[in-house]
mmCIF file of C-alpha atoms in Angstrom:
data_model
loop_
_atom_site.group_PDB
_atom_site.id
_atom_site.type_symbol
_atom_site.label_atom_id
_atom_site.label_comp_id
_atom_site.label_asym_id
_atom_site.label_seq_id
_atom_site.Cartn_x
_atom_site.Cartn_y
_atom_site.Cartn_z
ATOM 1 C CA UNK A 1 157.968 209.614 -27.360
ATOM 2 C CA UNK A 2 154.798 211.692 -27.266
ATOM 3 C CA UNK A 3 156.167 214.530 -25.043
ATOM 4 C CA UNK A 4 156.730 217.768 -26.905
ATOM 5 C CA UNK A 5 160.343 218.870 -26.992
ATOM 6 C CA UNK A 6 162.037 221.526 -28.828
ATOM 7 C CA UNK A 7 165.896 221.044 -29.296
ATOM 8 C CA UNK A 8 168.381 223.667 -28.458
ATOM 9 C CA UNK A 9 170.289 225.257 -31.386
ATOM 10 C CA UNK A 10 172.814 222.818 -32.690
ATOM 11 C CA UNK A 11 171.418 219.723 -30.916
ATOM 12 C CA UNK A 12 170.483 216.667 -32.953
ATOM 13 C CA UNK A 13 167.191 214.892 -32.606
ATOM 14 C CA UNK A 14 166.732 211.163 -33.152
ATOM 15 C CA UNK A 15 163.570 208.999 -33.197
ATOM 16 C CA UNK A 16 164.333 205.463 -32.032
ATOM 17 C CA UNK A 17 161.586 202.765 -32.660
ATOM 18 C CA UNK A 18 161.501 199.266 -31.554
ATOM 19 C CA UNK A 19 162.011 196.758 -34.343
ATOM 20 C CA UNK A 20 158.874 194.393 -34.455
ATOM 21 C CA UNK A 21 159.640 190.876 -35.883
ATOM 22 C CA UNK A 22 156.388 189.892 -37.434
ATOM 23 C CA UNK A 23 153.898 190.268 -40.190
ATOM 24 C CA UNK A 24 151.467 193.079 -40.995
ATOM 25 C CA UNK A 25 147.785 192.057 -40.960
ATOM 26 C CA UNK A 26 147.837 192.607 -44.744
ATOM 27 C CA UNK A 27 150.632 189.998 -44.996
ATOM 28 C CA UNK A 28 148.739 187.638 -42.789
ATOM 29 C CA UNK A 29 145.506 187.964 -44.682
ATOM 30 C CA UNK A 30 147.430 187.359 -47.860
ATOM 31 C CA UNK A 31 148.820 184.048 -46.367
ATOM 32 C CA UNK A 32 145.126 183.079 -45.657
ATOM 33 C CA UNK A 33 143.991 183.738 -49.247
ATOM 34 C CA UNK A 34 142.953 187.345 -48.699
ATOM 35 C CA UNK A 35 140.864 187.160 -45.548
ATOM 36 C CA UNK A 36 141.210 185.973 -42.010
ATOM 37 C CA UNK A 37 139.032 183.757 -39.849
ATOM 38 C CA UNK A 38 136.403 185.529 -37.577
ATOM 39 C CA UNK A 39 138.428 184.461 -34.423
ATOM 40 C CA UNK A 40 141.530 186.193 -35.617
ATOM 41 C CA UNK A 41 139.596 189.386 -36.528
ATOM 42 C CA UNK A 42 137.791 189.401 -33.072
ATOM 43 C CA UNK A 43 141.326 189.331 -31.528
ATOM 44 C CA UNK A 44 142.576 192.131 -33.814
ATOM 45 C CA UNK A 45 139.386 193.965 -32.990
ATOM 46 C CA UNK A 46 139.807 193.711 -29.166
ATOM 47 C CA UNK A 47 143.418 194.524 -29.106
ATOM 48 C CA UNK A 48 143.038 197.556 -31.611
ATOM 49 C CA UNK A 49 140.294 199.049 -29.406
ATOM 50 C CA UNK A 50 142.624 198.717 -26.395
ATOM 51 C CA UNK A 51 145.473 200.420 -28.365
ATOM 52 C CA UNK A 52 143.024 203.156 -29.443
ATOM 53 C CA UNK A 53 141.686 203.475 -25.857
ATOM 54 C CA UNK A 54 145.139 204.121 -24.672
ATOM 55 C CA UNK A 55 145.864 206.772 -27.383
ATOM 56 C CA UNK A 56 142.681 208.434 -27.241
ATOM 57 C CA UNK A 57 142.591 208.790 -23.509
ATOM 58 C CA UNK A 58 145.987 210.100 -23.095
ATOM 59 C CA UNK A 59 146.591 212.849 -20.718
ATOM 60 C CA UNK A 60 149.147 215.778 -21.274
ATOM 61 C CA UNK A 61 152.144 214.930 -19.043
ATOM 62 C CA UNK A 62 152.436 218.654 -17.955
ATOM 63 C CA UNK A 63 148.800 219.948 -17.678
ATOM 64 C CA UNK A 64 147.011 216.641 -16.904
ATOM 65 C CA UNK A 65 144.411 217.702 -19.632
ATOM 66 C CA UNK A 66 143.097 215.421 -22.261
ATOM 67 C CA UNK A 67 145.478 215.297 -25.087
ATOM 68 C CA UNK A 68 144.645 212.253 -27.386
ATOM 69 C CA UNK A 69 146.882 210.942 -29.950
ATOM 70 C CA UNK A 70 145.057 210.518 -33.355
ATOM 71 C CA UNK A 71 146.600 207.930 -35.645
ATOM 72 C CA UNK A 72 144.614 209.024 -38.757
ATOM 73 C CA UNK A 73 145.994 206.294 -41.224
ATOM 74 C CA UNK A 74 144.758 203.007 -39.593
ATOM 75 C CA UNK A 75 144.588 200.186 -42.233
ATOM 76 C CA UNK A 76 145.786 196.438 -42.368
ATOM 77 C CA UNK A 77 149.336 197.294 -43.013
ATOM 78 C CA UNK A 78 149.398 199.742 -40.050
ATOM 79 C CA UNK A 79 149.293 196.770 -37.604
ATOM 80 C CA UNK A 80 151.961 194.083 -36.985
ATOM 81 C CA UNK A 81 151.505 190.815 -35.023
ATOM 82 C CA UNK A 82 154.785 190.063 -33.284
ATOM 83 C CA UNK A 83 156.241 186.604 -34.058
ATOM 84 C CA UNK A 84 157.297 186.026 -30.511
ATOM 85 C CA UNK A 85 153.689 186.183 -28.867
ATOM 86 C CA UNK A 86 151.385 187.389 -31.582
ATOM 87 C CA UNK A 87 151.023 190.832 -29.721
ATOM 88 C CA UNK A 88 149.365 193.310 -31.879
ATOM 89 C CA UNK A 89 151.290 196.492 -32.543
ATOM 90 C CA UNK A 90 150.156 199.792 -34.172
ATOM 91 C CA UNK A 91 152.718 201.039 -36.352
ATOM 92 C CA UNK A 92 153.325 204.733 -37.524
ATOM 93 C CA UNK A 93 152.222 206.189 -34.194
ATOM 94 C CA UNK A 94 155.409 208.520 -34.289
ATOM 95 C CA UNK A 95 153.728 210.469 -37.232
ATOM 96 C CA UNK A 96 150.466 210.777 -35.530
ATOM 97 C CA UNK A 97 148.940 214.013 -34.216
ATOM 98 C CA UNK A 98 148.657 215.016 -30.515
ATOM 99 C CA UNK A 99 145.632 217.143 -29.926
ATOM 100 C CA UNK A 100 143.847 219.063 -27.282
ATOM 101 C CA UNK A 101 140.215 218.321 -28.169
ATOM 102 C CA UNK A 102 137.440 220.435 -26.567
ATOM 103 C CA UNK A 103 133.800 220.699 -27.316
ATOM 104 C CA UNK A 104 132.794 218.554 -30.232
ATOM 105 C CA UNK A 105 135.947 216.452 -29.870
ATOM 106 C CA UNK A 106 136.869 217.248 -33.428
ATOM 107 C CA UNK A 107 139.604 219.293 -34.952
ATOM 108 C CA UNK A 108 140.079 221.225 -38.009
ATOM 109 C CA UNK A 109 143.009 220.084 -40.090
ATOM 110 C CA UNK A 110 144.113 220.476 -43.664
ATOM 111 C CA UNK A 111 143.015 217.169 -45.385
ATOM 112 C CA UNK A 112 146.369 216.993 -47.465
ATOM 113 C CA UNK A 113 148.265 216.947 -44.086
ATOM 114 C CA UNK A 114 146.478 213.803 -42.738
ATOM 115 C CA UNK A 115 148.111 211.092 -45.035
ATOM 116 C CA UNK A 116 145.002 209.014 -44.882
ATOM 117 C CA UNK A 117 144.364 206.052 -46.992
ATOM 118 C CA UNK A 118 141.129 206.254 -49.140
ATOM 119 C CA UNK A 119 138.538 203.787 -48.090
ATOM 120 C CA UNK A 120 139.809 203.685 -44.582
ATOM 121 C CA UNK A 121 139.139 207.370 -43.604
ATOM 122 C CA UNK A 122 135.711 208.591 -42.716
ATOM 123 C CA UNK A 123 134.302 211.433 -44.777
ATOM 124 C CA UNK A 124 134.571 213.911 -41.926
ATOM 125 C CA UNK A 125 138.431 213.150 -41.831
ATOM 126 C CA UNK A 126 138.628 213.542 -45.596
ATOM 127 C CA UNK A 127 136.965 216.992 -45.310
ATOM 128 C CA UNK A 128 139.522 218.086 -42.568
ATOM 129 C CA UNK A 129 137.483 217.324 -39.372
ATOM 130 C CA UNK A 130 139.271 214.454 -37.802
ATOM 131 C CA UNK A 131 138.395 213.157 -34.337
ATOM 132 C CA UNK A 132 139.013 210.065 -32.180
ATOM 133 C CA UNK A 133 135.904 208.525 -34.066
ATOM 134 C CA UNK A 134 138.105 208.692 -37.306
ATOM 135 C CA UNK A 135 140.376 206.101 -35.909
ATOM 136 C CA UNK A 136 137.580 203.986 -34.718
ATOM 137 C CA UNK A 137 136.110 203.985 -38.129
ATOM 138 C CA UNK A 138 139.326 203.027 -39.752
ATOM 139 C CA UNK A 139 139.722 200.202 -37.349
ATOM 140 C CA UNK A 140 136.318 198.941 -38.233
ATOM 141 C CA UNK A 141 136.979 199.173 -41.827
ATOM 142 C CA UNK A 142 140.141 197.342 -41.403
ATOM 143 C CA UNK A 143 138.496 194.536 -39.532
ATOM 144 C CA UNK A 144 135.618 194.261 -42.254
ATOM 145 C CA UNK A 145 138.469 194.231 -45.035
ATOM 146 C CA UNK A 146 140.244 191.436 -43.144
ATOM 147 C CA UNK A 147 136.997 189.441 -42.735
ATOM 148 C CA UNK A 148 135.908 189.867 -46.133
ATOM 149 C CA UNK A 149 138.957 190.011 -48.293
ATOM 150 C CA UNK A 150 137.526 192.875 -50.190
ATOM 151 C CA UNK A 151 139.115 196.201 -50.800
ATOM 152 C CA UNK A 152 137.975 198.994 -48.516
ATOM 153 C CA UNK A 153 136.138 200.804 -51.213
ATOM 154 C CA UNK A 154 134.225 197.597 -52.002
ATOM 155 C CA UNK A 155 133.362 197.255 -48.305
ATOM 156 C CA UNK A 156 131.905 200.707 -48.173
ATOM 157 C CA UNK A 157 129.931 200.249 -51.293
ATOM 158 C CA UNK A 158 128.538 196.867 -49.901
ATOM 159 C CA UNK A 159 127.812 198.665 -46.484
ATOM 160 C CA UNK A 160 126.096 201.521 -48.382
ATOM 161 C CA UNK A 161 123.884 199.143 -50.354
ATOM 162 C CA UNK A 162 123.149 197.093 -47.318
ATOM 163 C CA UNK A 163 124.401 193.922 -48.476
ATOM 164 C CA UNK A 164 127.744 193.471 -46.600
ATOM 165 C CA UNK A 165 126.302 191.802 -43.417
ATOM 166 C CA UNK A 166 123.936 189.802 -45.445
ATOM 167 C CA UNK A 167 126.914 188.498 -47.490
ATOM 168 C CA UNK A 168 129.144 188.022 -44.500
ATOM 169 C CA UNK A 169 127.309 186.193 -41.820
ATOM 170 C CA UNK A 170 128.631 187.491 -38.403
ATOM 171 C CA UNK A 171 127.157 186.901 -34.913
ATOM 172 C CA UNK A 172 124.716 189.744 -34.257
ATOM 173 C CA UNK A 173 126.597 191.363 -31.540
ATOM 174 C CA UNK A 174 129.801 191.638 -33.898
ATOM 175 C CA UNK A 175 127.821 192.915 -36.673
ATOM 176 C CA UNK A 176 126.161 195.654 -34.520
ATOM 177 C CA UNK A 177 129.616 196.752 -33.076
ATOM 178 C CA UNK A 178 131.221 196.939 -36.508
ATOM 179 C CA UNK A 179 128.214 198.655 -38.133
ATOM 180 C CA UNK A 180 128.385 201.290 -35.373
ATOM 181 C CA UNK A 181 132.088 201.756 -35.900
ATOM 182 C CA UNK A 182 131.850 202.413 -39.694
ATOM 183 C CA UNK A 183 128.542 204.547 -39.541
ATOM 184 C CA UNK A 184 128.911 207.412 -42.128
ATOM 185 C CA UNK A 185 127.365 209.918 -39.789
ATOM 186 C CA UNK A 186 128.017 208.601 -36.254
ATOM 187 C CA UNK A 187 125.584 209.632 -33.508
#
């Protein structure tokens, strides 16, 4: 699915995706009154990081060079929990970007082409400088939204005002990890 292929003239191209029976994380949170328990969010965080590790550390099939897939629109409705076994699936990867990143590990793109959702995209992505850190940020925001039941813009405001973690008591290691994922200017 991620291999570049250019069809011959007159050939038809089809994208076939597996149908995942389940609920998006947004639907699941709504079933719980808007937020999810910490244990659910930790599972989502762990599985989401595994998915991003796979996408971000992808090697080009032909050259063997680093060619990460950037999703660039991660949010609660981008993930689905499969009914069968509660496996977490990241949806919409087919519309993602495959990039050969060098040097600073960021790329220049036109912001309007990214299709990001406000509140879930870091400022560097909205300014056209997406990187693998953009997906990490969006996953962190997704988990914070699911934990708190707030909108992403409200979470960002509470983070900026340094009240989010005071209002949402989390174990210190979880707080540190999530805070580092959603830093405005990551180190």
